[in-house]
Amino acid sequence: MPENRYCTCMSNLQRLIASKFLLSLSFTVPIQTLFLFAKGLQFSEIMLLESVLLAGILLFQIPTGMFADMFGRKRSMLLGALVMLIAWIPWFLADGFPLFAVSFFLFGIAIAFHTGSDQALIYDELHEQHREGEMQKLMGRYLGSATLATAVGSLAGGLLSVSQNLEAFLFLYKLNVAMQIAGFLLLWTVHEPAKSTPVTPAVPVRIFRVFLGSVHLLLTHRKLRKIFLLSLFTIPFSFVLVYIFQPYFQLSGVPAIWYGIAVSVASLLSFLAKVFAFTIERRLGVSRGVFVVSALPGILWLAMAVTFHPAFAVVLYILNDTAGNVRDPLFSDYLNRHIEGHNRATVLSTIAFAGSLYAIIIRPIAGLLADIDLRFAFLAMGSLIVSGALLFKICEEDVAVS
């Protein structure tokens, strides 16, 4: 019966969204920079750890995408969740940069297993039900569940770490692990659409051909290439913001009590932004809507470079974090429209690979600039985003499927 299939589909997507919430439920966002400082790291070393994480993503992005296409998206996501749990072992043993680097590298591999696989699974699930038109809405809910988890976890984490000592910080990280175990178990119950089931053995020659096919598609498909370039060169640097807002708040004289509150409010607004992102296209159209969501984070980075008042610093951080999250459901939908189902995860992983390569270059530079002066880092990131939004504009024709 059509009604039963619809309910089954939604139940499956709800389990996927709930597992995303649990896997993303972090109590440590407001204190992670302070924790690493307490472990003896400098800010430039923290940015270098982010580069190590990106190196893990970069090296495994394409192979994990191929794995997902050949062995199943769900298996890829489960492996990613398992690697993420293993990554906590060196984390809790670490007292300096080397073991933290091992942990961050493993986190990067875990992210690579998830990247593209979740989008592909959701799109195939909707395709199976002839509901592809709901991709923006469902991706908004899926990605929004992660930001909602950050909001809940940050508020609780801020309250549980008022003492700001190492013991309190470690307790919060243990809570993170417990939530991720629960998320792993729930992800295990998710059904994989038949279309995502592997049908071809993973032989090395075919693996290489699939990768070359993905690169060829990005180079030759005009519409897909334009959307890809815009998404790449307007990356909002949200992961830099996660670390850099704490020294920014310190420099602006923001009271410590506001750190967790600011992250929680920003995450709640980001959740709403992702859930209702699909309405932007309806209200503004593709051309204006995508330009606004692409350029706005850059404008806010530039505003942060000249604003160091406590209240305004909090407001700008919240707005920047929110603005950086609006674009994801839109770009996810536009990219998926132009990708065939049989190698969807591989193409999406190739796109994510390019993003990781770009970020692995930019983040250490941002860290070095921040060590000199935070304003230099803010100006650089803002200028890159605004320039990308102006140079790689797209219109209604570019997102329409021929």
Tab-separated table of C-alpha atoms in Angstrom:
chain	number	residue	atom	x	y	z
A	1	MET	CA	0.000	0.000	0.000
A	2	PRO	CA	1.355	3.474	-0.814
A	3	GLU	CA	0.468	4.793	2.651
A	4	ASN	CA	2.421	2.029	4.418
A	5	ARG	CA	5.446	2.523	2.192
A	6	TYR	CA	5.377	6.226	2.998
A	7	CYS	CA	5.253	5.598	6.750
A	8	THR	CA	8.035	3.020	6.514
A	9	CYS	CA	10.154	5.473	4.568
A	10	MET	CA	9.618	8.260	7.067
A	11	SER	CA	10.288	5.927	9.981
A	12	ASN	CA	13.592	4.975	8.401
A	13	LEU	CA	14.544	8.603	7.812
A	14	GLN	CA	13.532	9.472	11.353
A	15	ARG	CA	15.893	6.797	12.690
A	16	LEU	CA	18.669	8.193	10.504
A	17	ILE	CA	17.986	11.726	11.737
A	18	ALA	CA	17.870	10.553	15.371
A	19	SER	CA	21.193	8.728	14.968
A	20	LYS	CA	22.688	11.900	13.480
A	21	PHE	CA	21.486	13.818	16.543
A	22	LEU	CA	23.117	11.373	18.969
A	23	LEU	CA	26.377	11.116	17.006
A	24	SER	CA	26.568	14.924	16.937
A	25	LEU	CA	25.581	15.509	20.570
A	26	SER	CA	28.688	17.264	21.858
A	27	PHE	CA	28.924	18.811	25.322
A	28	THR	CA	32.392	20.227	24.698
A	29	VAL	CA	32.051	22.897	21.979
A	30	PRO	CA	32.166	25.838	24.457
A	31	ILE	CA	35.322	24.525	26.161
A	32	GLN	CA	37.278	22.558	23.533
A	33	THR	CA	39.811	25.327	22.887
A	34	LEU	CA	40.193	25.881	26.646
A	35	PHE	CA	40.687	22.107	27.118
A	36	LEU	CA	43.454	22.004	24.517
A	37	PHE	CA	45.035	25.100	26.080
A	38	ALA	CA	44.954	23.269	29.441
A	39	LYS	CA	46.779	20.369	27.750
A	40	GLY	CA	49.583	22.760	26.806
A	41	LEU	CA	48.731	23.460	23.143
A	42	GLN	CA	49.021	26.840	21.424
A	43	PHE	CA	46.329	28.166	19.074
A	44	SER	CA	48.534	27.608	16.038
A	45	GLU	CA	48.936	23.959	17.129
A	46	ILE	CA	45.159	23.625	17.419
A	47	MET	CA	44.781	24.847	13.836
A	48	LEU	CA	47.506	22.383	12.834
A	49	LEU	CA	45.453	19.604	14.454
A	50	GLU	CA	42.543	20.709	12.274
A	51	SER	CA	44.864	20.275	9.282
A	52	VAL	CA	45.726	16.776	10.480
A	53	LEU	CA	41.991	16.036	10.654
A	54	LEU	CA	41.594	17.367	7.122
A	55	ALA	CA	44.495	15.210	5.973
A	56	GLY	CA	42.604	12.161	7.248
A	57	ILE	CA	39.526	13.293	5.323
A	58	LEU	CA	41.590	14.086	2.233
A	59	LEU	CA	43.358	10.728	2.067
A	60	PHE	CA	40.231	8.658	2.654
A	61	GLN	CA	37.540	10.797	1.000
A	62	ILE	CA	37.555	9.093	-2.405
A	63	PRO	CA	38.166	5.489	-1.205
A	64	THR	CA	35.342	5.733	1.341
A	65	GLY	CA	32.973	7.133	-1.285
A	66	MET	CA	33.778	4.188	-3.548
A	67	PHE	CA	33.333	1.826	-0.600
A	68	ALA	CA	29.865	3.279	-0.014
A	69	ASP	CA	28.859	2.877	-3.666
A	70	MET	CA	30.113	-0.711	-3.813
A	71	PHE	CA	29.289	-2.073	-0.353
A	72	GLY	CA	26.476	0.213	0.781
A	73	ARG	CA	26.020	3.654	2.297
A	74	LYS	CA	24.889	2.290	5.659
A	75	ARG	CA	27.995	0.109	6.034
A	76	SER	CA	30.172	3.108	5.268
A	77	MET	CA	28.415	5.208	7.900
A	78	LEU	CA	28.649	2.439	10.494
A	79	LEU	CA	32.376	2.092	9.869
A	80	GLY	CA	32.729	5.845	10.251
A	81	ALA	CA	30.922	5.775	13.596
A	82	LEU	CA	33.143	2.881	14.746
A	83	VAL	CA	36.364	4.687	13.761
A	84	MET	CA	35.106	7.760	15.606
A	85	LEU	CA	34.735	5.733	18.786
A	86	ILE	CA	38.247	4.275	18.362
A	87	ALA	CA	39.631	7.811	17.934
A	88	TRP	CA	38.763	8.616	21.547
A	89	ILE	CA	41.394	6.150	22.832
A	90	PRO	CA	44.440	8.290	21.932
A	91	TRP	CA	42.419	11.416	22.837
A	92	PHE	CA	42.047	10.396	26.484
A	93	LEU	CA	45.683	9.239	26.638
A	94	ALA	CA	47.053	12.455	25.105
A	95	ASP	CA	49.117	14.986	27.030
A	96	GLY	CA	50.553	16.803	24.026
A	97	PHE	CA	50.397	17.285	20.279
A	98	PRO	CA	51.436	13.793	18.978
A	99	LEU	CA	48.591	11.690	20.430
A	100	PHE	CA	46.061	14.428	19.745
A	101	ALA	CA	47.284	14.351	16.148
A	102	VAL	CA	46.603	10.594	15.970
A	103	SER	CA	43.121	11.169	17.359
A	104	PHE	CA	42.334	14.009	14.949
A	105	PHE	CA	43.563	11.917	12.003
A	106	LEU	CA	41.194	9.101	13.004
A	107	PHE	CA	38.344	11.593	13.376
A	108	GLY	CA	39.124	12.697	9.821
A	109	ILE	CA	38.820	9.118	8.547
A	110	ALA	CA	35.497	8.760	10.396
A	111	ILE	CA	34.163	11.925	8.759
A	112	ALA	CA	35.283	10.658	5.336
A	113	PHE	CA	33.216	7.489	5.783
A	114	HIS	CA	30.126	9.612	6.480
A	115	THR	CA	30.649	12.316	3.861
A	116	GLY	CA	28.481	11.715	0.820
A	117	SER	CA	27.143	8.407	2.130
A	118	ASP	CA	24.435	10.045	4.233
A	119	GLN	CA	23.352	12.370	1.413
A	120	ALA	CA	23.302	9.476	-1.071
A	121	LEU	CA	21.262	7.279	1.277
A	122	ILE	CA	18.685	10.014	1.878
A	123	TYR	CA	18.389	10.837	-1.824
A	124	ASP	CA	18.021	7.163	-2.790
A	125	GLU	CA	15.389	6.688	-0.085
A	126	LEU	CA	13.412	9.623	-1.472
A	127	HIS	CA	13.960	8.462	-5.052
A	128	GLU	CA	12.571	5.060	-4.162
A	129	GLN	CA	9.399	6.823	-2.984
A	130	HIS	CA	9.350	9.298	-5.941
A	131	ARG	CA	9.829	12.185	-3.510
A	132	GLU	CA	13.079	13.712	-4.791
A	133	GLY	CA	11.467	17.157	-4.581
A	134	GLU	CA	11.676	16.930	-0.779
A	135	MET	CA	15.482	16.646	-0.743
A	136	GLN	CA	16.082	20.208	0.518
A	137	LYS	CA	13.508	19.793	3.286
A	138	LEU	CA	14.816	16.384	4.430
A	139	MET	CA	18.473	17.444	4.250
A	140	GLY	CA	17.521	20.500	6.285
A	141	ARG	CA	16.042	18.279	8.984
A	142	TYR	CA	18.954	15.838	8.858
A	143	LEU	CA	21.680	18.496	9.043
A	144	GLY	CA	19.552	20.542	11.437
A	145	SER	CA	19.488	17.627	13.886
A	146	ALA	CA	23.285	17.984	14.235
A	147	THR	CA	23.065	21.696	14.992
A	148	LEU	CA	20.203	21.078	17.409
A	149	ALA	CA	22.418	18.515	19.138
A	150	THR	CA	25.162	21.140	19.396
A	151	ALA	CA	22.669	23.584	20.930
A	152	VAL	CA	21.506	21.107	23.565
A	153	GLY	CA	25.000	19.797	24.287
A	154	SER	CA	26.602	23.246	24.477
A	155	LEU	CA	24.038	24.586	26.914
A	156	ALA	CA	24.402	21.515	29.141
A	157	GLY	CA	28.181	21.521	28.756
A	158	GLY	CA	28.422	25.183	29.715
A	159	LEU	CA	26.456	24.540	32.895
A	160	LEU	CA	28.441	21.389	33.776
A	161	SER	CA	31.836	23.067	33.321
A	162	VAL	CA	31.384	26.256	35.349
A	163	SER	CA	34.477	25.331	37.369
A	164	GLN	CA	36.494	25.245	34.093
A	165	ASN	CA	38.963	22.678	35.400
A	166	LEU	CA	40.424	19.676	33.592
A	167	GLU	CA	38.316	17.134	35.478
A	168	ALA	CA	35.091	18.838	34.412
A	169	PHE	CA	36.306	18.993	30.813
A	170	LEU	CA	37.161	15.264	30.752
A	171	PHE	CA	33.744	14.382	32.172
A	172	LEU	CA	32.096	16.204	29.267
A	173	TYR	CA	34.191	14.281	26.731
A	174	LYS	CA	33.104	11.016	28.361
A	175	LEU	CA	29.493	12.104	27.893
A	176	ASN	CA	30.274	12.675	24.188
A	177	VAL	CA	31.477	9.074	23.881
A	178	ALA	CA	28.344	7.697	25.574
A	179	MET	CA	26.094	9.579	23.144
A	180	GLN	CA	28.090	8.360	20.143
A	181	ILE	CA	27.748	4.728	21.261
A	182	ALA	CA	23.965	5.236	21.420
A	183	GLY	CA	24.031	6.845	17.960
A	184	PHE	CA	26.023	3.926	16.535
A	185	LEU	CA	23.485	1.416	17.870
A	186	LEU	CA	20.560	3.388	16.437
A	187	LEU	CA	22.285	3.773	13.053
A	188	TRP	CA	22.561	-0.024	12.940
A	189	THR	CA	18.740	-0.226	12.712
A	190	VAL	CA	18.511	2.023	9.629
A	191	HIS	CA	17.327	0.270	6.462
A	192	GLU	CA	19.331	0.871	3.284
A	193	PRO	CA	17.300	1.476	0.119
A	194	ALA	CA	17.595	-1.294	-2.477
A	195	LYS	CA	19.121	1.136	-4.966
A	196	SER	CA	22.095	1.630	-2.670
A	197	THR	CA	22.819	-2.097	-2.425
A	198	PRO	CA	26.115	-3.061	-4.134
A	199	VAL	CA	25.864	-5.050	-7.331
A	200	THR	CA	29.446	-4.988	-8.617
A	201	PRO	CA	32.550	-6.439	-6.921
A	202	ALA	CA	35.203	-3.963	-5.838
A	203	VAL	CA	38.086	-4.635	-8.191
A	204	PRO	CA	40.988	-2.147	-8.344
A	205	VAL	CA	40.538	-1.346	-12.053
A	206	ARG	CA	36.868	-0.542	-11.596
A	207	ILE	CA	37.621	1.567	-8.512
A	208	PHE	CA	40.023	3.700	-10.530
A	209	ARG	CA	37.512	4.003	-13.370
A	210	VAL	CA	34.756	5.108	-10.997
A	211	PHE	CA	37.035	7.812	-9.599
A	212	LEU	CA	38.054	9.003	-13.076
A	213	GLY	CA	34.393	9.038	-14.057
A	214	SER	CA	33.592	11.289	-11.103
A	215	VAL	CA	36.390	13.712	-11.989
A	216	HIS	CA	35.316	13.695	-15.652
A	217	LEU	CA	31.739	14.467	-14.658
A	218	LEU	CA	32.823	17.469	-12.576
A	219	LEU	CA	35.000	18.785	-15.401
A	220	THR	CA	32.536	18.299	-18.255
A	221	HIS	CA	29.086	18.784	-16.729
A	222	ARG	CA	28.708	22.564	-17.008
A	223	LYS	CA	25.880	22.993	-14.502
A	224	LEU	CA	27.377	20.655	-11.924
A	225	ARG	CA	30.769	22.337	-12.296
A	226	LYS	CA	29.323	25.808	-11.656
A	227	ILE	CA	27.469	24.680	-8.527
A	228	PHE	CA	30.564	22.825	-7.307
A	229	LEU	CA	32.864	25.851	-7.755
A	230	LEU	CA	30.438	28.147	-5.939
A	231	SER	CA	30.058	25.706	-3.043
A	232	LEU	CA	33.851	25.262	-2.847
A	233	PHE	CA	34.937	28.894	-2.867
A	234	THR	CA	32.237	30.109	-0.489
A	235	ILE	CA	32.963	27.589	2.285
A	236	PRO	CA	32.035	29.601	5.411
A	237	PHE	CA	34.945	28.285	7.556
A	238	SER	CA	32.568	27.179	10.315
A	239	PHE	CA	35.160	24.842	11.839
A	240	VAL	CA	37.578	27.752	12.200
A	241	LEU	CA	34.810	29.752	13.873
A	242	VAL	CA	34.259	26.941	16.404
A	243	TYR	CA	37.824	27.367	17.688
A	244	ILE	CA	38.468	31.043	17.095
A	245	PHE	CA	35.352	32.457	18.762
A	246	GLN	CA	36.797	31.806	22.232
A	247	PRO	CA	39.919	33.994	21.821
A	248	TYR	CA	37.679	36.496	19.977
A	249	PHE	CA	35.367	36.620	22.997
A	250	GLN	CA	38.344	36.993	25.334
A	251	LEU	CA	39.696	39.891	23.275
A	252	SER	CA	36.227	41.497	23.239
A	253	GLY	CA	35.766	41.117	26.995
A	254	VAL	CA	32.805	38.727	26.809
A	255	PRO	CA	32.018	37.175	30.252
A	256	ALA	CA	32.758	33.432	30.435
A	257	ILE	CA	29.128	32.601	31.265
A	258	TRP	CA	28.148	33.652	27.726
A	259	TYR	CA	30.367	31.127	25.917
A	260	GLY	CA	28.015	28.167	26.269
A	261	ILE	CA	24.903	30.329	25.889
A	262	ALA	CA	26.208	31.871	22.655
A	263	VAL	CA	26.987	28.458	21.142
A	264	SER	CA	23.594	27.124	22.182
A	265	VAL	CA	21.686	30.080	20.712
A	266	ALA	CA	23.758	29.957	17.527
A	267	SER	CA	23.089	26.233	17.163
A	268	LEU	CA	19.342	26.634	17.702
A	269	LEU	CA	19.194	29.353	15.060
A	270	SER	CA	21.356	27.220	12.744
A	271	PHE	CA	18.917	24.344	13.240
A	272	LEU	CA	16.016	26.577	12.207
A	273	ALA	CA	18.059	27.949	9.301
A	274	LYS	CA	18.677	24.458	7.939
A	275	VAL	CA	15.122	23.276	8.466
A	276	PHE	CA	13.658	26.295	6.647
A	277	ALA	CA	16.458	26.780	4.093
A	278	PHE	CA	14.205	25.399	1.362
A	279	THR	CA	11.952	28.485	1.692
A	280	ILE	CA	14.780	30.805	0.606
A	281	GLU	CA	14.578	29.615	-2.999
A	282	ARG	CA	10.809	30.107	-2.975
A	283	ARG	CA	11.043	33.640	-1.612
A	284	LEU	CA	14.115	34.985	-3.406
A	285	GLY	CA	14.617	32.618	-6.336
A	286	VAL	CA	17.776	30.643	-7.020
A	287	SER	CA	20.020	33.480	-8.215
A	288	ARG	CA	19.404	35.976	-5.414
A	289	GLY	CA	18.785	33.369	-2.733
A	290	VAL	CA	22.019	31.448	-3.318
A	291	PHE	CA	24.040	34.677	-3.582
A	292	VAL	CA	22.714	35.879	-0.216
A	293	VAL	CA	23.419	32.607	1.627
A	294	SER	CA	26.864	32.331	-0.009
A	295	ALA	CA	28.071	35.885	0.603
A	296	LEU	CA	26.547	36.598	4.033
A	297	PRO	CA	29.102	34.609	6.118
A	298	GLY	CA	31.906	36.517	4.395
A	299	ILE	CA	30.285	39.863	5.206
A	300	LEU	CA	29.952	38.803	8.851
A	301	TRP	CA	33.632	37.732	9.030
A	302	LEU	CA	34.537	41.217	7.756
A	303	ALA	CA	32.274	42.795	10.386
A	304	MET	CA	33.993	40.760	13.133
A	305	ALA	CA	37.350	42.176	12.002
A	306	VAL	CA	36.270	45.668	13.086
A	307	THR	CA	34.005	44.841	16.053
A	308	PHE	CA	35.320	44.027	19.537
A	309	HIS	CA	32.465	45.144	21.789
A	310	PRO	CA	31.252	42.349	24.151
A	311	ALA	CA	27.588	42.431	23.132
A	312	PHE	CA	28.242	42.935	19.417
A	313	ALA	CA	30.899	40.198	19.421
A	314	VAL	CA	28.354	37.694	20.758
A	315	VAL	CA	25.738	38.805	18.209
A	316	LEU	CA	28.181	38.617	15.287
A	317	TYR	CA	29.360	35.136	16.298
A	318	ILE	CA	25.763	33.899	16.524
A	319	LEU	CA	24.833	35.428	13.154
A	320	ASN	CA	27.996	34.102	11.472
A	321	ASP	CA	27.472	30.576	12.749
A	322	THR	CA	23.817	30.667	11.672
A	323	ALA	CA	24.560	32.101	8.229
A	324	GLY	CA	27.208	29.459	7.593
A	325	ASN	CA	24.652	26.677	8.068
A	326	VAL	CA	21.891	27.896	5.736
A	327	ARG	CA	23.610	26.877	2.509
A	328	ASP	CA	24.082	23.145	3.142
A	329	PRO	CA	20.578	21.847	2.266
A	330	LEU	CA	20.459	24.015	-0.871
A	331	PHE	CA	23.820	22.912	-2.269
A	332	SER	CA	23.125	19.300	-1.329
A	333	ASP	CA	19.931	19.361	-3.393
A	334	TYR	CA	21.444	21.199	-6.369
A	335	LEU	CA	24.466	18.872	-6.568
A	336	ASN	CA	22.422	15.677	-6.223
A	337	ARG	CA	20.100	16.711	-9.042
A	338	HIS	CA	22.947	16.391	-11.543
A	339	ILE	CA	24.513	13.135	-10.258
A	340	GLU	CA	23.498	9.629	-11.338
A	341	GLY	CA	22.509	7.198	-8.588
A	342	HIS	CA	25.022	4.406	-9.297
A	343	ASN	CA	28.076	6.483	-8.293
A	344	ARG	CA	26.426	9.244	-6.275
A	345	ALA	CA	28.500	8.730	-3.101
A	346	THR	CA	31.754	8.662	-5.101
A	347	VAL	CA	30.988	11.951	-6.882
A	348	LEU	CA	29.921	13.585	-3.613
A	349	SER	CA	33.105	12.307	-1.960
A	350	THR	CA	35.154	13.732	-4.834
A	351	ILE	CA	33.479	17.096	-4.260
A	352	ALA	CA	34.150	16.845	-0.518
A	353	PHE	CA	37.756	15.856	-1.322
A	354	ALA	CA	38.213	19.134	-3.194
A	355	GLY	CA	36.717	21.001	-0.246
A	356	SER	CA	39.104	19.303	2.154
A	357	LEU	CA	42.067	20.123	-0.077
A	358	TYR	CA	41.023	23.780	-0.141
A	359	ALA	CA	40.479	23.864	3.626
A	360	ILE	CA	43.756	22.102	4.441
A	361	ILE	CA	45.535	25.001	2.740
A	362	ILE	CA	43.420	27.790	4.232
A	363	ARG	CA	43.124	26.701	7.879
A	364	PRO	CA	46.853	26.779	8.786
A	365	ILE	CA	47.114	30.176	7.095
A	366	ALA	CA	44.149	31.394	9.133
A	367	GLY	CA	45.844	30.046	12.277
A	368	LEU	CA	49.091	31.845	11.516
A	369	LEU	CA	47.240	35.083	10.776
A	370	ALA	CA	45.263	34.717	14.025
A	371	ASP	CA	48.502	34.308	16.003
A	372	ILE	CA	49.627	37.659	14.567
A	373	ASP	CA	46.261	39.420	14.843
A	374	LEU	CA	42.730	37.992	14.846
A	375	ARG	CA	41.604	40.790	12.550
A	376	PHE	CA	43.940	39.597	9.788
A	377	ALA	CA	42.376	36.131	9.880
A	378	PHE	CA	38.845	37.557	9.840
A	379	LEU	CA	39.635	39.859	6.898
A	380	ALA	CA	41.220	37.043	4.898
A	381	MET	CA	38.326	34.608	5.336
A	382	GLY	CA	35.683	37.251	4.712
A	383	SER	CA	37.378	38.441	1.533
A	384	LEU	CA	37.703	34.894	0.152
A	385	ILE	CA	34.014	34.110	0.703
A	386	VAL	CA	32.675	37.352	-0.767
A	387	SER	CA	34.991	37.034	-3.775
A	388	GLY	CA	33.822	33.464	-4.378
A	389	ALA	CA	30.152	34.505	-4.186
A	390	LEU	CA	30.742	37.249	-6.771
A	391	LEU	CA	32.877	35.185	-9.164
A	392	PHE	CA	30.829	31.969	-9.276
A	393	LYS	CA	27.199	33.086	-9.319
A	394	ILE	CA	24.548	30.565	-10.408
A	395	CYS	CA	21.004	31.044	-11.693
A	396	GLU	CA	17.781	29.047	-12.110
A	397	GLU	CA	19.031	27.445	-15.329
A	398	ASP	CA	22.077	25.975	-13.563
A	399	VAL	CA	20.047	23.983	-11.032
A	400	ALA	CA	17.404	22.765	-13.480
A	401	VAL	CA	17.838	19.168	-14.666
A	402	SER	CA	17.993	18.917	-18.454
